[in-house]
Short mmCIF file of C-alpha atoms and ligand atoms in Angstrom, two decimals:
data_model
loop_
_atom_site.label_atom_id
_atom_site.label_comp_id
_atom_site.label_asym_id
_atom_site.label_seq_id
_atom_site.Cartn_x
_atom_site.Cartn_y
_atom_site.Cartn_z
CA MET A 1 233.88 -169.19 94.63
CA ALA A 2 232.94 -168.10 91.12
CA LYS A 3 235.78 -166.93 88.90
CA ASP A 4 233.63 -164.49 87.03
CA ARG A 5 230.66 -162.38 88.02
CA HIS A 6 228.03 -164.85 86.93
CA HIS A 7 226.96 -166.85 89.96
CA LYS A 8 225.16 -170.14 89.72
CA ILE A 9 222.92 -170.47 92.77
CA ALA A 10 221.04 -173.57 93.85
CA VAL A 11 217.94 -172.58 95.81
CA ILE A 12 216.29 -174.98 98.25
CA GLY A 13 213.30 -173.27 99.86
CA GLY A 14 212.64 -176.37 101.91
CA ASP A 15 209.87 -176.70 104.50
CA GLY A 16 207.43 -174.50 106.35
CA THR A 17 208.27 -170.82 106.14
CA GLY A 18 211.53 -171.61 104.29
CA PRO A 19 210.20 -170.85 100.81
CA GLU A 20 208.59 -167.60 102.03
CA VAL A 21 211.75 -166.18 103.49
CA VAL A 22 213.90 -167.34 100.58
CA ARG A 23 211.52 -165.57 98.18
CA GLU A 24 212.31 -162.28 99.94
CA GLY A 25 216.00 -163.07 99.84
CA LEU A 26 215.79 -163.66 96.09
CA LYS A 27 214.02 -160.33 95.70
CA VAL A 28 216.98 -158.67 97.43
CA LEU A 29 219.38 -160.69 95.27
CA GLU A 30 217.75 -159.39 92.10
CA ALA A 31 217.99 -155.80 93.34
CA ALA A 32 221.62 -156.31 94.39
CA SER A 33 222.55 -157.77 91.01
CA LYS A 34 221.15 -154.70 89.24
CA LYS A 35 222.86 -152.30 91.58
CA PHE A 36 226.24 -154.00 91.69
CA GLY A 37 226.33 -155.32 88.14
CA PHE A 38 226.76 -159.06 88.68
CA LYS A 39 224.75 -161.79 87.00
CA TYR A 40 223.28 -164.92 88.44
CA SER A 41 221.21 -167.91 87.53
CA LYS A 42 219.14 -169.88 89.97
CA THR A 43 218.12 -173.50 90.03
CA MET A 44 215.00 -173.90 92.14
CA LEU A 45 214.98 -177.28 93.88
CA ASP A 46 212.00 -178.82 95.69
CA TYR A 47 213.86 -180.95 98.20
CA GLY A 48 212.06 -181.09 101.52
CA GLY A 49 209.17 -182.57 103.44
CA GLU A 50 206.46 -182.07 100.80
CA ARG A 51 208.39 -183.90 98.12
CA TYR A 52 209.31 -186.63 100.60
CA LEU A 53 205.67 -187.19 101.58
CA LYS A 54 204.67 -187.36 97.90
CA THR A 55 207.52 -189.47 96.51
CA GLY A 56 209.35 -191.02 99.48
CA LYS A 57 212.56 -189.37 98.18
CA ILE A 58 214.62 -186.93 100.16
CA ILE A 59 217.83 -186.23 98.21
CA SER A 60 219.84 -188.84 96.32
CA ASP A 61 223.61 -189.12 96.16
CA LYS A 62 223.46 -187.99 92.54
CA GLU A 63 221.40 -184.93 93.51
CA VAL A 64 223.97 -184.03 96.20
CA LYS A 65 226.71 -184.39 93.60
CA ASP A 66 224.80 -182.19 91.17
CA LEU A 67 224.77 -179.41 93.76
CA LYS A 68 228.48 -179.14 93.12
CA LYS A 69 227.77 -177.75 89.67
CA HIS A 70 226.64 -174.57 91.35
CA ASP A 71 228.76 -171.84 92.94
CA VAL A 72 226.68 -171.70 96.09
CA ILE A 73 223.46 -172.97 97.75
CA TYR A 74 220.74 -170.87 99.33
CA LEU A 75 218.60 -172.82 101.81
CA GLY A 76 215.35 -171.85 103.58
CA ALA A 77 214.53 -174.36 106.30
CA VAL A 78 214.34 -178.09 106.94
CA GLY A 79 211.71 -179.79 109.15
CA HIS A 80 208.13 -180.85 108.42
CA PRO A 81 205.48 -181.46 111.12
CA GLU A 82 204.24 -184.65 109.35
CA VAL A 83 207.66 -186.18 109.01
CA ARG A 84 209.25 -187.87 112.03
CA PRO A 85 212.07 -185.71 113.52
CA GLY A 86 215.44 -186.72 112.23
CA ILE A 87 214.43 -187.98 108.79
CA LEU A 88 214.74 -184.73 106.90
CA GLU A 89 217.41 -183.28 109.18
CA GLN A 90 219.68 -186.26 108.56
CA GLY A 91 218.50 -187.10 105.07
CA LEU A 92 218.66 -183.59 103.65
CA LEU A 93 220.46 -181.00 105.73
CA LEU A 94 223.23 -183.17 107.20
CA LYS A 95 223.51 -185.15 103.96
CA ILE A 96 224.35 -181.93 102.10
CA ARG A 97 226.65 -180.61 104.84
CA PHE A 98 228.58 -183.89 104.93
CA GLY A 99 228.31 -184.71 101.23
CA LEU A 100 229.81 -181.37 100.23
CA ASP A 101 232.23 -181.42 103.16
CA GLN A 102 230.99 -178.10 104.46
CA TYR A 103 233.14 -178.49 107.52
CA ILE A 104 232.62 -175.01 108.96
CA ASN A 105 229.40 -173.58 110.25
CA LEU A 106 229.99 -169.87 110.52
CA ARG A 107 227.50 -168.04 112.71
CA PRO A 108 227.88 -164.28 113.34
CA VAL A 109 226.16 -162.94 116.42
CA ARG A 110 225.61 -159.27 115.91
CA LEU A 111 223.14 -156.95 117.64
CA TYR A 112 221.81 -154.34 115.21
CA ASN A 113 219.49 -152.48 117.57
CA SER A 114 219.63 -152.40 121.38
CA ALA A 115 215.82 -152.32 121.51
CA PHE A 116 215.72 -155.93 120.37
CA CYS A 117 218.21 -157.31 122.88
CA PRO A 118 216.69 -159.18 125.79
CA ILE A 119 219.69 -158.24 127.98
CA LYS A 120 219.43 -154.92 129.73
CA ASP A 121 221.77 -152.10 128.68
CA LYS A 122 223.57 -153.94 125.89
CA LYS A 123 224.49 -151.89 122.87
CA PRO A 124 225.39 -153.02 119.32
CA GLU A 125 229.11 -152.66 120.12
CA ASP A 126 228.70 -155.09 123.04
CA ILE A 127 227.35 -157.94 120.97
CA ASP A 128 229.44 -158.55 117.89
CA PHE A 129 231.17 -161.89 117.74
CA VAL A 130 231.38 -164.93 115.50
CA VAL A 131 231.02 -168.62 116.34
CA VAL A 132 233.02 -171.01 114.20
CA ARG A 133 231.24 -174.35 114.68
CA GLU A 134 232.83 -177.55 113.45
CA ASN A 135 230.26 -178.93 111.04
CA SER A 136 231.31 -182.42 109.94
CA GLU A 137 232.15 -184.47 113.02
CA GLY A 138 231.50 -184.87 116.75
CA LEU A 139 228.14 -186.18 117.92
CA TYR A 140 226.67 -185.40 114.48
CA LYS A 141 228.60 -188.23 112.89
CA GLY A 142 225.71 -190.56 113.75
CA MET A 143 227.93 -193.16 115.34
CA GLY A 144 226.56 -195.38 118.06
CA LYS A 145 224.36 -198.31 118.78
CA PHE A 146 221.60 -199.81 120.88
CA ILE A 147 222.35 -202.76 123.10
CA LYS A 148 219.36 -204.87 124.14
CA LYS A 149 217.01 -202.38 122.47
CA GLY A 150 213.51 -202.39 123.88
CA THR A 151 214.41 -204.32 126.99
CA LYS A 152 214.68 -203.14 130.61
CA ASN A 153 218.44 -203.42 130.29
CA GLU A 154 218.71 -201.33 127.19
CA THR A 155 221.78 -199.18 126.57
CA ALA A 156 222.07 -196.46 123.91
CA VAL A 157 225.56 -195.35 122.87
CA GLN A 158 226.08 -192.09 120.95
CA ILE A 159 229.66 -191.40 120.03
CA SER A 160 231.38 -188.05 119.57
CA HIS A 161 233.87 -188.77 116.79
CA ASN A 162 236.72 -186.25 116.50
CA THR A 163 239.67 -186.62 114.13
CA ARG A 164 242.89 -184.67 114.41
CA LYS A 165 242.49 -183.57 110.77
CA GLY A 166 238.89 -182.52 111.29
CA VAL A 167 239.64 -180.62 114.45
CA GLU A 168 242.76 -178.96 113.06
CA ARG A 169 241.17 -177.71 109.83
CA CYS A 170 238.39 -176.14 111.85
CA ILE A 171 240.72 -174.51 114.33
CA ARG A 172 242.94 -173.18 111.52
CA TYR A 173 239.93 -171.76 109.75
CA ALA A 174 238.89 -170.01 112.98
CA PHE A 175 242.36 -168.47 113.47
CA ASP A 176 242.44 -167.32 109.84
CA TYR A 177 238.95 -165.93 110.07
CA CYS A 178 239.80 -164.08 113.30
CA ARG A 179 242.84 -162.54 111.68
CA LYS A 180 240.95 -161.51 108.58
CA ARG A 181 238.07 -160.11 110.62
CA ASN A 182 240.67 -157.93 112.36
CA LYS A 183 238.43 -156.77 115.16
CA GLY A 184 239.24 -158.03 118.64
CA LYS A 185 241.88 -160.47 117.30
CA LYS A 186 240.88 -162.88 120.01
CA LEU A 187 239.88 -166.50 119.63
CA THR A 188 238.20 -168.44 122.44
CA LEU A 189 238.09 -172.22 122.43
CA CYS A 190 234.74 -173.36 123.87
CA GLY A 191 234.77 -176.96 125.16
CA LYS A 192 234.43 -179.21 128.18
CA THR A 193 237.98 -180.26 129.04
CA ASN A 194 237.01 -181.02 132.64
CA VAL A 195 234.69 -183.88 131.81
CA LEU A 196 234.99 -184.93 128.14
CA THR A 197 238.61 -185.89 128.57
CA TYR A 198 239.13 -187.60 125.19
CA ALA A 199 237.53 -185.28 122.70
CA TRP A 200 238.52 -182.07 124.46
CA ASP A 201 242.00 -183.21 125.14
CA LEU A 202 242.46 -183.54 121.39
CA TRP A 203 240.83 -180.18 120.78
CA GLN A 204 242.93 -178.43 123.45
CA ARG A 205 246.20 -179.95 122.24
CA THR A 206 245.43 -179.10 118.63
CA PHE A 207 244.43 -175.52 119.60
CA ASP A 208 247.65 -175.04 121.59
CA GLU A 209 249.76 -176.26 118.69
CA VAL A 210 247.99 -174.27 115.99
CA LYS A 211 248.05 -171.06 118.00
CA LYS A 212 251.83 -170.97 117.71
CA ASP A 213 251.30 -170.05 114.03
CA TYR A 214 249.18 -167.08 114.99
CA PRO A 215 251.18 -164.98 117.46
CA ASP A 216 249.06 -161.94 116.58
CA ILE A 217 245.89 -163.59 117.89
CA GLN A 218 245.10 -163.60 121.60
CA THR A 219 243.61 -166.88 122.80
CA GLY A 220 241.33 -168.01 125.58
CA TYR A 221 239.31 -170.95 126.76
CA ALA A 222 235.79 -171.30 128.21
CA HIS A 223 233.82 -174.31 129.23
CA VAL A 224 230.59 -174.62 127.28
CA ASP A 225 228.34 -174.27 130.35
CA ALA A 226 230.24 -171.17 131.48
CA ILE A 227 230.09 -169.61 128.04
CA THR A 228 226.28 -169.59 128.12
CA MET A 229 226.60 -167.56 131.32
CA TRP A 230 229.16 -165.16 129.74
CA PHE A 231 226.93 -164.69 126.64
CA VAL A 232 224.30 -163.20 128.91
CA LYS A 233 226.55 -161.51 131.44
CA ASN A 234 229.47 -160.20 129.35
CA PRO A 235 228.95 -160.84 125.63
CA GLU A 236 231.37 -157.96 124.91
CA TRP A 237 234.24 -160.25 125.91
CA PHE A 238 233.99 -162.27 122.74
CA ASP A 239 235.39 -161.76 119.27
CA CYS A 240 235.69 -165.23 117.72
CA ILE A 241 234.78 -168.56 119.28
CA VAL A 242 235.67 -172.00 117.96
CA THR A 243 233.85 -175.11 119.14
CA ASP A 244 232.59 -178.56 118.14
CA ASN A 245 229.44 -179.43 116.30
CA MET A 246 227.10 -180.07 119.24
CA PHE A 247 228.26 -177.22 121.47
CA GLY A 248 228.19 -174.90 118.46
CA ASP A 249 224.62 -175.89 117.72
CA ILE A 250 223.54 -175.12 121.28
CA ILE A 251 225.42 -171.88 121.93
CA THR A 252 224.39 -170.34 118.63
CA ASP A 253 220.69 -170.59 119.52
CA LEU A 254 221.52 -168.57 122.60
CA GLY A 255 223.65 -166.29 120.39
CA ALA A 256 220.62 -165.78 118.15
CA MET A 257 218.51 -164.72 121.10
CA ILE A 258 220.93 -162.11 122.36
CA GLN A 259 221.23 -160.61 118.87
CA GLY A 260 217.46 -160.26 118.65
CA GLY A 261 216.08 -163.72 117.98
CA MET A 262 215.68 -166.27 115.22
CA GLY A 263 214.23 -163.58 112.97
CA ILE A 264 217.70 -162.16 112.36
CA ALA A 265 220.23 -164.98 112.86
CA ALA A 266 222.00 -166.37 109.79
CA GLY A 267 224.78 -168.78 109.11
CA GLY A 268 226.92 -170.40 106.49
CA ASN A 269 227.87 -174.06 105.97
CA ILE A 270 231.27 -173.53 104.45
CA ASN A 271 233.65 -175.63 102.46
CA PRO A 272 236.49 -173.18 101.89
CA GLN A 273 237.61 -175.19 98.86
CA GLY A 274 234.18 -176.19 97.57
CA VAL A 275 230.49 -175.29 97.46
CA SER A 276 229.00 -173.60 100.54
CA MET A 277 225.42 -173.24 101.70
CA PHE A 278 223.81 -170.25 103.46
CA GLU A 279 220.69 -170.41 105.59
CA PRO A 280 218.75 -168.64 108.34
CA ILE A 281 219.55 -170.62 111.50
CA GLY A 282 216.00 -170.89 112.77
CA GLY A 283 213.67 -173.71 111.85
CA SER A 284 210.74 -174.09 109.49
CA ALA A 285 208.24 -172.49 111.95
CA PRO A 286 205.23 -174.56 110.75
CA LYS A 287 202.73 -172.57 112.77
CA TYR A 288 203.53 -169.42 110.82
CA THR A 289 203.62 -171.06 107.39
CA GLY A 290 201.73 -169.23 104.66
CA LYS A 291 200.70 -166.36 106.94
CA SER A 292 203.16 -163.76 105.68
CA VAL A 293 204.17 -162.97 109.23
CA ILE A 294 207.60 -164.58 109.41
CA ASN A 295 210.62 -162.31 109.52
CA PRO A 296 212.71 -162.74 106.38
CA LEU A 297 215.71 -160.78 107.70
CA ALA A 298 217.60 -163.91 108.82
CA ALA A 299 217.29 -165.22 105.27
CA ILE A 300 218.34 -161.86 103.92
CA CYS A 301 221.34 -161.79 106.25
CA ALA A 302 222.16 -165.30 104.98
CA LEU A 303 222.01 -163.85 101.44
CA ALA A 304 224.48 -161.12 102.48
CA MET A 305 226.90 -163.85 103.61
CA LEU A 306 226.29 -165.76 100.39
CA LEU A 307 227.13 -162.71 98.33
CA GLU A 308 230.41 -162.29 100.16
CA ASN A 309 231.16 -165.93 99.56
CA VAL A 310 230.76 -165.68 95.78
CA GLY A 311 233.04 -162.64 95.66
CA GLU A 312 230.43 -159.88 95.89
CA ALA A 313 231.57 -158.52 99.23
CA GLU A 314 230.48 -154.99 98.44
CA ALA A 315 226.94 -156.14 97.63
CA GLY A 316 226.94 -158.29 100.77
CA ARG A 317 227.90 -155.32 102.94
CA ALA A 318 225.24 -153.16 101.27
CA VAL A 319 222.56 -155.78 101.97
CA GLU A 320 223.67 -156.00 105.59
CA ASN A 321 223.62 -152.21 105.91
CA SER A 322 220.10 -152.13 104.53
CA VAL A 323 219.10 -154.68 107.15
CA ILE A 324 220.71 -152.49 109.86
CA LYS A 325 218.75 -149.51 108.59
CA ALA A 326 215.45 -151.41 108.60
CA VAL A 327 216.11 -152.79 112.07
CA SER A 328 217.09 -149.40 113.47
CA THR A 329 214.37 -147.26 111.91
CA GLU A 330 211.33 -149.29 110.85
CA LEU A 331 210.69 -152.61 112.48
CA LYS A 332 208.73 -152.61 115.76
CA SER A 333 209.99 -156.06 116.66
CA LEU A 334 211.96 -158.85 115.01
CA ALA A 335 209.46 -161.53 116.08
CA ALA A 336 207.00 -163.14 113.70
CA GLY A 337 203.72 -161.26 113.49
CA LYS A 338 205.01 -158.31 115.54
CA MET A 339 207.20 -156.52 113.06
CA GLY A 340 204.58 -154.00 111.99
CA TYR A 341 205.16 -155.24 108.43
CA SER A 342 204.38 -158.42 106.51
CA THR A 343 207.08 -160.77 105.29
CA GLN A 344 206.89 -159.28 101.79
CA GLU A 345 206.89 -155.70 103.07
CA VAL A 346 210.11 -156.33 104.99
CA GLY A 347 211.66 -157.68 101.77
CA ASP A 348 210.48 -154.57 99.91
CA LEU A 349 211.93 -152.35 102.66
CA ILE A 350 215.38 -153.90 102.21
CA VAL A 351 215.17 -153.47 98.44
CA LYS A 352 214.22 -149.83 98.97
CA PHE A 353 217.14 -149.18 101.32
CA LEU A 354 219.47 -150.93 98.93
C1 IPM B 1 221.01 -176.01 112.96
C2 IPM B 1 219.90 -176.98 113.16
C3 IPM B 1 220.34 -178.35 112.66
C4 IPM B 1 221.54 -178.77 113.47
C5 IPM B 1 219.23 -179.40 112.71
C6 IPM B 1 218.00 -178.97 111.92
C7 IPM B 1 219.74 -180.74 112.19
O1 IPM B 1 219.51 -177.01 114.50
O2 IPM B 1 221.39 -175.78 111.82
O3 IPM B 1 221.52 -175.49 113.96
O4 IPM B 1 221.39 -179.35 114.56
O5 IPM B 1 222.64 -178.50 113.02
MN1 MN B 2 220.57 -175.62 115.76
#
């Protein structure tokens, strides 16, 4: 976090619609800086599929290190239709997450307008929870191997690697966050203790130990398969959820849908002691690229989280409130091409409400 009110922001528009939505976010940033009196500088970086196709480079170790000279990173999207899946995801997104030890992926699930919820009769107060996803270990560690690759007897092994330290720091963050959020004061561990008896034994034991330090927080447990059911049936049960990298990835896409879709869902890759990165959680949406139809609100919500992270909580709240206003009074839909406004017009709307 910046010590003063001059924030150095690294901006990676990335692939597909990433640059378009980030542009709207930066428009809102400029308006927020004028209104709330903070300063910022931005370093525009061209990491992504286009640069990779032209130069063969994704992001070097030195470039990852240089990101640490900034207070925060603002990311659009990663994923290019002409680049084989996995190359950019691993080489750019995961390399930054791991390289900067952004061990938390914080994903709020908040419904701003009932009209955009696919579940019948759910109101904004029913869908307001936060998923704390472990962001540095588990299946994402890339551990595994092929045995007899390409033969009829081939085996592929993919390891979920969980360390006590990695699990504990994530669980502690989730308890602290839940306490600070001060809403339901309830933290649910989401796992699969009935089948994955190594990884989830460690998670469960760590959770049970750490919870002793948080007597003010109510705790619960849900299997990952069951939680997808509860998200649809009774989302109002949840306040904070903590889970591993893979389960967190999966359940937050469902979370995004019940809050109104990818057009609105944002998240933060957080290193509480270092440099964090904020992004819309949807992908690069290649089919909408350059058409000015993509919804920039997820990127603008990511900006709101970014502002809070650099110590501009008031500005962050104001940006979120402007989004709430736009979503409750203006937008016909949150889906690309159906908003009743272009990408730029939605950005302008948020600036106006701010
Ligand atoms: C996300 C994305 C990434 C992930 C991909 C692009 C590697 O789906 O941020 O949720 O799996 O973490
Ligand atoms: Mn995902």
